[in-house]
CSV table of C-alpha atoms and ligand atoms in Angstrom, one decimal:
chain,number,residue,atom,x,y,z
A,1475,MET,CA,81.9,49.8,120.8
A,1476,ALA,CA,85.5,50.6,121.3
A,1477,LYS,CA,86.1,54.0,122.8
A,1478,ARG,CA,88.7,55.9,120.9
A,1479,GLN,CA,90.8,58.2,123.0
A,1480,LEU,CA,91.5,61.6,121.5
A,1481,ASN,CA,94.9,62.9,122.2
A,1482,ARG,CA,95.4,66.3,123.8
A,1483,ARG,CA,96.2,68.0,120.5
A,1484,GLN,CA,93.0,66.7,118.9
A,1485,ASN,CA,91.0,67.7,121.8
A,1486,TRP,CA,92.4,71.2,121.7
A,1487,ARG,CA,91.6,71.5,118.0
A,1488,ILE,CA,88.0,70.4,118.6
A,1489,GLU,CA,87.6,72.8,121.4
A,1490,LYS,CA,89.0,75.6,119.3
A,1491,ILE,CA,86.7,74.9,116.4
A,1492,GLN,CA,83.7,74.7,118.6
A,1493,GLY,CA,84.7,77.9,120.3
A,1494,GLU,CA,85.0,79.7,117.0
A,1495,ARG,CA,81.7,78.3,115.8
A,1496,ALA,CA,79.9,79.5,119.0
A,1497,ALA,CA,81.5,83.0,118.6
A,1498,ARG,CA,80.3,83.2,115.0
A,1499,ALA,CA,76.8,82.2,116.1
A,1500,ALA,CA,76.8,84.8,118.9
A,1501,LYS,CA,77.9,87.5,116.4
A,1502,ARG,CA,75.2,86.5,113.9
A,1503,GLU,CA,72.7,86.6,116.8
A,1504,SER,CA,73.6,90.0,118.0
A,1505,GLN,CA,73.5,91.4,114.4
A,1506,ALA,CA,70.0,90.0,113.9
A,1507,LEU,CA,68.9,91.5,117.2
A,1508,GLU,CA,70.3,94.9,116.3
A,1509,THR,CA,68.5,94.9,113.0
A,1510,LEU,CA,65.3,93.9,114.7
A,1511,GLU,CA,65.6,96.5,117.4
A,1512,GLY,CA,66.3,99.1,114.8
A,1513,GLY,CA,63.0,98.4,113.1
A,1514,ASP,CA,59.4,98.7,114.3
A,1515,LEU,CA,58.6,96.5,117.3
A,1516,GLY,CA,55.1,95.9,118.6
A,1517,PRO,CA,54.1,96.7,122.2
A,1518,GLU,CA,55.3,94.6,125.1
A,1519,GLN,CA,53.1,91.6,125.8
A,1520,THR,CA,53.2,88.3,127.6
A,1521,GLY,CA,54.2,85.0,125.9
A,1522,LEU,CA,55.0,81.4,126.6
A,1523,VAL,CA,58.3,79.7,125.6
A,1524,ILE,CA,57.3,76.5,123.9
A,1525,ALA,CA,60.7,75.4,122.6
A,1526,HIS,CA,64.2,76.7,122.5
A,1527,PHE,CA,67.0,76.4,120.0
A,1528,GLY,CA,70.3,77.3,121.5
A,1529,VAL,CA,70.3,81.1,121.2
A,1530,GLN,CA,66.7,81.6,120.2
A,1531,VAL,CA,63.4,80.5,121.5
A,1532,GLU,CA,59.9,79.9,120.1
A,1533,VAL,CA,57.3,82.0,121.9
A,1534,GLU,CA,53.5,81.6,121.7
A,1535,ALA,CA,51.7,84.9,122.1
A,1536,GLN,CA,49.3,84.8,125.0
A,1537,GLU,CA,47.3,88.0,124.6
A,1538,GLY,CA,45.8,90.4,122.1
A,1539,GLU,CA,45.2,89.7,118.5
A,1540,LEU,CA,48.4,87.6,118.1
A,1541,SER,CA,47.3,85.2,120.8
A,1542,GLY,CA,48.1,81.6,120.0
A,1543,GLN,CA,50.5,82.5,117.2
A,1544,VAL,CA,54.1,81.3,117.4
A,1545,PHE,CA,57.2,83.6,116.9
A,1546,ARG,CA,60.8,82.8,116.8
A,1547,CYS,CA,62.4,85.2,119.2
A,1548,HIS,CA,65.8,86.7,119.8
A,1549,LEU,CA,66.9,87.3,123.4
A,1550,ARG,CA,68.3,90.5,124.7
A,1551,ALA,CA,71.8,90.0,126.0
A,1552,ASN,CA,71.0,90.7,129.7
A,1553,LEU,CA,68.5,87.9,130.0
A,1554,PRO,CA,69.0,84.7,132.0
A,1555,ALA,CA,68.9,81.4,130.1
A,1556,LEU,CA,65.3,80.6,129.2
A,1557,VAL,CA,63.7,77.2,129.2
A,1558,THR,CA,60.5,75.7,127.8
A,1559,GLY,CA,57.6,76.7,130.0
A,1560,ASP,CA,58.9,80.1,130.8
A,1561,LYS,CA,56.6,83.0,130.8
A,1562,VAL,CA,58.2,86.1,129.2
A,1563,VAL,CA,57.5,89.6,128.1
A,1564,TRP,CA,58.3,90.1,124.4
A,1565,ARG,CA,57.7,92.4,121.5
A,1566,ALA,CA,56.8,91.3,118.0
A,1567,GLY,CA,59.0,92.4,115.0
A,1568,ASN,CA,58.0,91.7,111.5
A,1569,GLN,CA,57.7,88.4,109.7
A,1570,GLY,CA,57.1,86.2,112.7
A,1571,ILE,CA,60.3,87.3,114.5
A,1572,GLY,CA,60.3,88.9,117.9
A,1573,VAL,CA,62.5,90.0,120.8
A,1574,ILE,CA,62.3,88.8,124.4
A,1575,VAL,CA,62.6,91.7,126.8
A,1576,ALA,CA,62.0,90.0,130.2
A,1577,GLN,CA,61.6,86.7,131.9
A,1578,LEU,CA,58.7,86.4,134.4
A,1579,PRO,CA,59.1,84.5,137.7
A,1580,ARG,CA,59.0,80.7,137.6
A,1581,THR,CA,56.7,78.7,139.9
A,1582,THR,CA,58.8,75.5,139.6
A,1583,GLU,CA,62.0,74.4,137.9
A,1584,LEU,CA,62.9,70.9,136.7
A,1585,CYS,CA,66.6,70.5,136.7
A,1586,ARG,CA,69.1,68.1,135.3
A,1587,PRO,CA,72.9,67.9,135.4
A,1588,ASP,CA,74.5,68.9,132.1
A,1589,SER,CA,77.5,67.2,130.5
A,1590,ARG,CA,79.7,68.9,133.0
A,1591,GLY,CA,77.6,67.8,135.9
A,1592,GLN,CA,76.2,71.3,136.6
A,1593,LEU,CA,72.5,71.4,137.5
A,1594,LYS,CA,70.6,73.2,134.8
A,1595,PRO,CA,66.9,74.0,134.5
A,1596,VAL,CA,65.3,72.1,131.6
A,1597,ALA,CA,61.7,73.1,132.0
A,1598,SER,CA,59.8,75.6,134.1
A,1599,ASN,CA,56.3,76.0,135.6
A,1600,VAL,CA,55.6,72.2,135.4
A,1601,ASP,CA,53.0,71.4,138.1
A,1602,LEU,CA,52.5,67.6,137.6
A,1603,ILE,CA,55.0,64.9,137.2
A,1604,VAL,CA,53.5,61.7,135.8
A,1605,ILE,CA,55.7,58.7,137.0
A,1606,VAL,CA,55.1,55.9,134.6
A,1607,PHE,CA,55.7,52.2,135.4
A,1608,ALA,CA,54.3,48.9,134.0
A,1609,PRO,CA,54.1,45.2,134.7
A,1610,MET,CA,56.9,44.8,132.1
A,1611,PRO,CA,59.7,45.9,132.6
A,1612,GLU,CA,59.2,44.8,136.2
A,1613,PRO,CA,58.8,47.9,138.3
A,1614,HIS,CA,61.3,48.8,141.0
A,1615,ALA,CA,59.8,50.5,144.0
A,1616,ASN,CA,63.1,52.0,144.6
A,1617,LEU,CA,63.1,53.8,141.3
A,1618,ILE,CA,59.5,55.0,141.8
A,1619,ASP,CA,60.6,56.4,145.2
A,1620,ARG,CA,63.5,58.2,143.6
A,1621,TYR,CA,61.1,60.0,141.2
A,1622,LEU,CA,58.9,60.8,144.1
A,1623,VAL,CA,61.8,62.4,146.0
A,1624,ALA,CA,62.7,64.3,142.9
A,1625,ALA,CA,59.1,65.5,142.5
A,1626,GLU,CA,58.8,66.5,146.2
A,1627,HIS,CA,62.2,68.2,146.0
A,1628,ALA,CA,61.0,70.3,143.0
A,1629,GLY,CA,57.7,71.0,144.7
A,1630,ILE,CA,55.8,69.4,141.9
A,1631,ARG,CA,52.8,67.2,142.5
A,1632,PRO,CA,53.3,63.6,141.4
A,1633,LEU,CA,50.8,61.2,139.7
A,1634,LEU,CA,51.7,57.5,139.6
A,1635,LEU,CA,50.6,55.8,136.4
A,1636,LEU,CA,50.6,52.1,135.9
A,1637,ASN,CA,50.6,51.5,132.1
A,1638,LYS,CA,50.1,48.2,130.2
A,1639,PHE,CA,47.1,47.4,132.3
A,1640,ASP,CA,46.4,44.7,129.7
A,1641,LEU,CA,49.5,42.8,130.8
A,1642,ILE,CA,48.3,42.2,134.3
A,1643,ASP,CA,47.7,38.5,134.9
A,1644,ASP,CA,47.3,36.1,137.9
A,1645,GLN,CA,51.1,35.9,138.1
A,1646,ASN,CA,52.0,39.5,138.5
A,1647,ALA,CA,48.8,40.9,140.0
A,1648,PRO,CA,49.6,40.3,143.7
A,1649,ALA,CA,52.9,42.1,143.6
A,1650,LEU,CA,51.5,44.9,141.5
A,1651,ASN,CA,48.6,45.4,143.8
A,1652,ALA,CA,50.8,45.4,146.8
A,1653,LEU,CA,53.0,48.1,145.1
A,1654,LEU,CA,50.0,50.3,144.2
A,1655,GLU,CA,48.7,49.9,147.8
A,1656,VAL,CA,52.0,51.3,149.2
A,1657,TYR,CA,51.4,54.5,147.3
A,1658,ARG,CA,47.6,54.7,147.8
A,1659,THR,CA,48.3,54.4,151.6
A,1660,LEU,CA,50.6,57.4,151.4
A,1661,GLY,CA,47.9,59.4,149.7
A,1662,TYR,CA,49.5,59.6,146.2
A,1663,PRO,CA,47.1,59.5,143.3
A,1664,VAL,CA,47.5,56.2,141.3
A,1665,LEU,CA,46.0,55.5,137.9
A,1666,GLU,CA,46.0,52.3,135.8
A,1667,VAL,CA,45.9,52.6,132.0
A,1668,SER,CA,46.7,50.9,128.8
A,1669,ALA,CA,48.1,53.0,126.1
A,1670,HIS,CA,47.5,50.2,123.6
A,1671,HIS,CA,44.0,49.3,124.5
A,1672,GLY,CA,42.8,52.7,125.6
A,1673,ASN,CA,41.6,51.7,129.1
A,1674,GLY,CA,41.7,54.5,131.5
A,1675,MET,CA,43.1,57.0,129.0
A,1676,GLN,CA,40.1,59.3,129.3
A,1677,ASN,CA,40.6,59.3,133.1
A,1678,LEU,CA,44.2,60.1,132.6
A,1679,GLN,CA,43.3,63.0,130.3
A,1680,ASP,CA,41.0,64.4,132.9
A,1681,GLN,CA,43.8,64.4,135.4
A,1682,LEU,CA,46.1,66.2,133.0
A,1683,ASP,CA,43.6,68.9,131.9
A,1684,GLY,CA,44.5,72.3,133.3
A,1685,HIS,CA,48.0,71.3,134.3
A,1686,ILE,CA,51.5,71.5,132.8
A,1687,SER,CA,52.7,67.9,132.9
A,1688,VAL,CA,55.8,65.9,132.2
A,1689,PHE,CA,56.0,62.1,131.8
A,1690,VAL,CA,59.0,60.4,133.5
A,1691,GLY,CA,60.0,56.7,134.0
A,1692,GLN,CA,62.2,53.9,133.1
A,1693,SER,CA,62.8,53.0,129.5
A,1694,GLY,CA,60.2,50.6,128.0
A,1695,VAL,CA,57.3,51.4,130.3
A,1696,GLY,CA,55.4,53.1,127.5
A,1697,LYS,CA,56.0,56.8,127.8
A,1698,SER,CA,56.3,57.4,124.1
A,1699,SER,CA,53.2,55.3,123.5
A,1700,LEU,CA,51.2,57.3,126.1
A,1701,VAL,CA,52.4,60.7,124.7
A,1702,ASN,CA,51.6,59.6,121.2
A,1703,SER,CA,48.2,58.4,122.2
A,1704,LEU,CA,47.4,61.6,124.0
A,1705,LEU,CA,49.0,63.9,121.4
A,1706,PRO,CA,49.3,62.3,118.0
A,1707,GLU,CA,51.1,65.3,116.7
A,1708,VAL,CA,54.1,64.9,119.1
A,1709,GLY,CA,55.6,62.0,117.2
A,1710,THR,CA,55.6,64.0,114.0
A,1711,ARG,CA,57.0,67.2,115.5
A,1712,VAL,CA,59.6,66.0,117.9
A,1713,GLY,CA,62.0,64.4,115.4
A,1714,PRO,CA,63.4,67.3,113.5
A,1715,LEU,CA,63.9,69.3,116.7
A,1716,SER,CA,66.9,67.3,118.0
A,1717,GLU,CA,69.4,69.8,116.7
A,1718,TYR,CA,73.0,70.3,117.2
A,1719,SER,CA,73.7,72.3,120.4
A,1720,GLY,CA,76.8,74.0,118.9
A,1721,GLN,CA,78.5,73.5,122.2
A,1722,GLY,CA,79.4,69.9,122.3
A,1723,THR,CA,79.1,66.6,120.5
A,1724,HIS,CA,75.8,65.6,121.8
A,1725,THR,CA,72.3,66.6,120.5
A,1726,THR,CA,70.3,69.0,122.7
A,1727,THR,CA,67.5,67.6,124.8
A,1728,THR,CA,65.2,70.3,123.5
A,1729,ALA,CA,62.0,70.2,125.3
A,1730,ARG,CA,58.8,71.3,123.6
A,1731,LEU,CA,55.5,72.3,125.1
A,1732,PHE,CA,52.3,70.9,123.5
A,1733,HIS,CA,48.7,71.9,124.3
A,1734,PHE,CA,46.0,69.4,125.1
A,1735,PRO,CA,42.8,70.1,123.1
A,1736,ARG,CA,40.8,70.8,126.3
A,1737,GLY,CA,43.4,72.9,128.1
A,1738,GLY,CA,46.5,71.8,129.9
A,1739,ASP,CA,50.0,71.3,128.5
A,1740,LEU,CA,52.6,68.6,128.2
A,1741,ILE,CA,56.3,69.4,128.1
A,1742,ASP,CA,58.1,66.6,126.4
A,1743,SER,CA,61.7,65.6,125.5
A,1744,PRO,CA,63.7,62.4,125.7
A,1745,GLY,CA,65.8,64.2,128.4
A,1746,ILE,CA,62.8,65.0,130.5
A,1747,ARG,CA,61.4,61.5,130.2
A,1748,GLU,CA,64.7,60.2,131.7
A,1749,PHE,CA,64.7,62.9,134.4
A,1750,GLY,CA,66.0,61.3,137.6
A,1751,LEU,CA,67.2,62.3,141.0
A,1752,GLY,CA,69.7,65.1,140.4
A,1753,HIS,CA,72.0,66.3,143.1
A,1754,VAL,CA,70.1,66.0,146.4
A,1755,SER,CA,71.3,65.9,149.9
A,1756,ARG,CA,70.4,63.5,152.7
A,1757,ALA,CA,68.0,66.1,154.1
A,1758,ASP,CA,66.4,66.4,150.6
A,1759,VAL,CA,65.9,62.7,150.5
A,1760,GLU,CA,64.4,62.6,154.0
A,1761,ALA,CA,62.1,65.5,153.1
A,1762,GLY,CA,61.1,63.5,149.9
A,1763,PHE,CA,59.6,60.7,152.0
A,1764,ILE,CA,56.3,62.4,153.0
A,1765,GLU,CA,55.6,59.9,155.8
A,1766,PHE,CA,58.8,61.0,157.5
A,1767,ASN,CA,57.6,64.6,157.8
A,1768,ASP,CA,56.1,64.3,161.2
A,1769,LEU,CA,59.0,62.2,162.5
A,1770,LEU,CA,62.0,64.1,161.5
A,1771,GLY,CA,63.6,66.0,164.4
A,1772,ARG,CA,62.0,63.6,166.9
A,1773,CYS,CA,64.9,61.2,167.1
A,1774,ARG,CA,67.0,61.1,170.3
A,1775,PHE,CA,70.1,62.1,168.5
A,1776,ARG,CA,70.1,65.2,166.4
A,1777,ASP,CA,72.4,63.6,163.8
A,1778,CYS,CA,70.5,60.3,163.8
A,1779,LYS,CA,71.0,58.3,160.6
A,1780,HIS,CA,67.9,56.2,161.4
A,1781,ASP,CA,70.0,53.1,161.1
A,1782,ARG,CA,70.1,51.4,164.5
A,1783,GLU,CA,70.3,54.3,166.8
A,1784,PRO,CA,68.3,54.0,170.1
A,1785,GLY,CA,65.4,56.4,170.3
A,1786,CYS,CA,65.0,56.7,166.6
A,1787,ALA,CA,61.6,58.0,165.7
A,1788,LEU,CA,61.7,56.5,162.2
A,1789,LEU,CA,62.7,53.0,163.4
A,1790,GLN,CA,59.9,53.2,166.0
A,1791,ALA,CA,57.4,54.2,163.3
A,1792,LEU,CA,58.7,51.3,161.1
A,1793,GLU,CA,58.0,49.0,164.0
A,1794,ASP,CA,54.5,50.4,164.5
A,1795,GLY,CA,53.7,50.1,160.8
A,1796,ARG,CA,53.4,53.9,160.4
A,1797,VAL,CA,56.3,53.6,158.0
A,1798,GLN,CA,56.2,50.8,155.4
A,1799,GLN,CA,59.1,48.4,155.2
A,1800,GLN,CA,59.4,48.8,151.4
A,1801,ARG,CA,59.7,52.6,151.7
A,1802,MET,CA,62.3,52.3,154.4
A,1803,ASN,CA,64.3,50.0,152.1
A,1804,SER,CA,64.1,52.5,149.3
A,1805,TYR,CA,65.2,55.3,151.7
A,1806,ARG,CA,68.2,53.4,152.7
A,1807,SER,CA,69.1,52.4,149.2
A,1808,ILE,CA,68.8,56.0,148.0
A,1809,ILE,CA,71.0,57.3,150.9
A,1810,ALA,CA,73.5,54.6,150.2
A,1811,SER,CA,73.7,55.7,146.5
A,1812,LEU,CA,74.3,59.3,147.6
A,1813,ALA,CA,77.2,58.3,149.9
A,1814,GLY,CA,79.6,57.8,147.1
A,1815,SER,CA,78.8,61.1,145.4
A,1816,SER,CA,79.5,64.5,146.9
A,1817,TYR,CA,76.6,65.7,148.9
B,2604,GDP,N1,50.9,45.5,126.1
B,2604,GDP,C1,51.2,46.8,126.1
B,2604,GDP,N2,52.3,47.3,125.5
B,2604,GDP,C2,52.6,48.6,125.6
B,2604,GDP,C3,51.6,49.5,126.1
B,2604,GDP,N3,52.2,50.7,126.0
B,2604,GDP,C4,53.4,50.6,125.4
B,2604,GDP,N4,53.6,49.3,125.1
B,2604,GDP,C5,54.8,48.7,124.5
B,2604,GDP,O1,55.9,48.8,125.3
B,2604,GDP,C6,57.1,49.0,124.6
B,2604,GDP,C7,57.8,50.3,125.0
B,2604,GDP,O2,57.0,51.4,124.8
B,2604,GDP,P1,57.6,52.9,124.6
B,2604,GDP,O3,56.4,53.8,124.4
B,2604,GDP,O4,58.6,53.0,123.6
B,2604,GDP,O5,58.2,53.1,126.0
B,2604,GDP,P2,59.2,54.3,126.6
B,2604,GDP,O6,60.6,53.7,126.4
B,2604,GDP,O7,58.8,54.5,128.0
B,2604,GDP,O8,59.0,55.5,125.7
B,2604,GDP,C8,56.7,49.1,123.1
B,2604,GDP,O9,56.9,47.8,122.5
B,2604,GDP,C9,55.2,49.4,123.2
B,2604,GDP,O10,54.5,49.0,122.1
B,2604,GDP,C10,50.4,49.0,126.6
B,2604,GDP,O11,49.5,49.7,127.1
B,2604,GDP,N5,50.3,47.6,126.6
B,2605,MG,MG1,60.3,56.4,124.4
B,2606,ZN,ZN1,66.4,58.4,163.6
């Protein structure tokens, strides 16, 4: 598609219109908040943000007689930006509307760069990242390792999930098994399932129960199919949510939290499924390779790049087989990809 360049004047006009629109929305919001605060509000109670819509959020009551009910809530002006998964203190108004009065501390944050390249949280309190791959499209160890670094960096436990189990044949089995073995050796949990045929899906559900999970992975590996199979309601509920952000020209990557029937939650959005390695430093990448943990700081040179330096603890471990060649390749390729960016 041909890219049409907007001239400065057109750009300025668009920015002006968007600015005015945002100002009008903010004014409407503060009027609504004033009306609500002037009326009768219920007692303070805890709630869970299950979706957010620009200036408002949807909160599920977590205690008392309202527990489980969902309220559209306004935010008091002094609050930080809330994301799906946030625990909050809120007060119910009338007719299913409420006011958020405080945000409770987050245990984890999943961040992504926004359109300006600034890192922004997109979901909080996630404690399991399910990294999905499949026989087709052919998996890249490098990409899996990037997700692992991202998970380690966020302090969130990863689960490796090979989907399309039904597509394993004599041709691709050796390479796939070798790949899985790399991660089993590192101690990462690995599951094999087929979203289409249902193999292993109960086992997967057992792993998800009691956790707040996200599914990530390359396009085409079957994330939508997995989510739809686990939570048939998602497909029907996600669509209408992709609303206009009011800020720019792109649709928001609104994340929504869904409950599994037996406990545990899934936070899902197209943006989260494509969640990748945000802005990380060389040190973050090193820390993201768990088998390096005992080796870092043991190289002869303090600023060792683990490239060809004498007395490098990582190179020695590679030689001894304590570090796997494939992981070392990934590490180098990730570091090389950082070099061009600012880190
Ligand atoms: N054979 C097979 N195909 C699958 C399976 N799961 C998903 N697919 C197919 O893989 C393609 C991509 O799936 P989709 O869920 O859209 O992947 P996403 O891009 O990761 O969300 C679709 O054609 C699915 O029908 C599976 O378990 N087995
Ligand atoms: Mg999809
Ligand atoms: Zn070294």
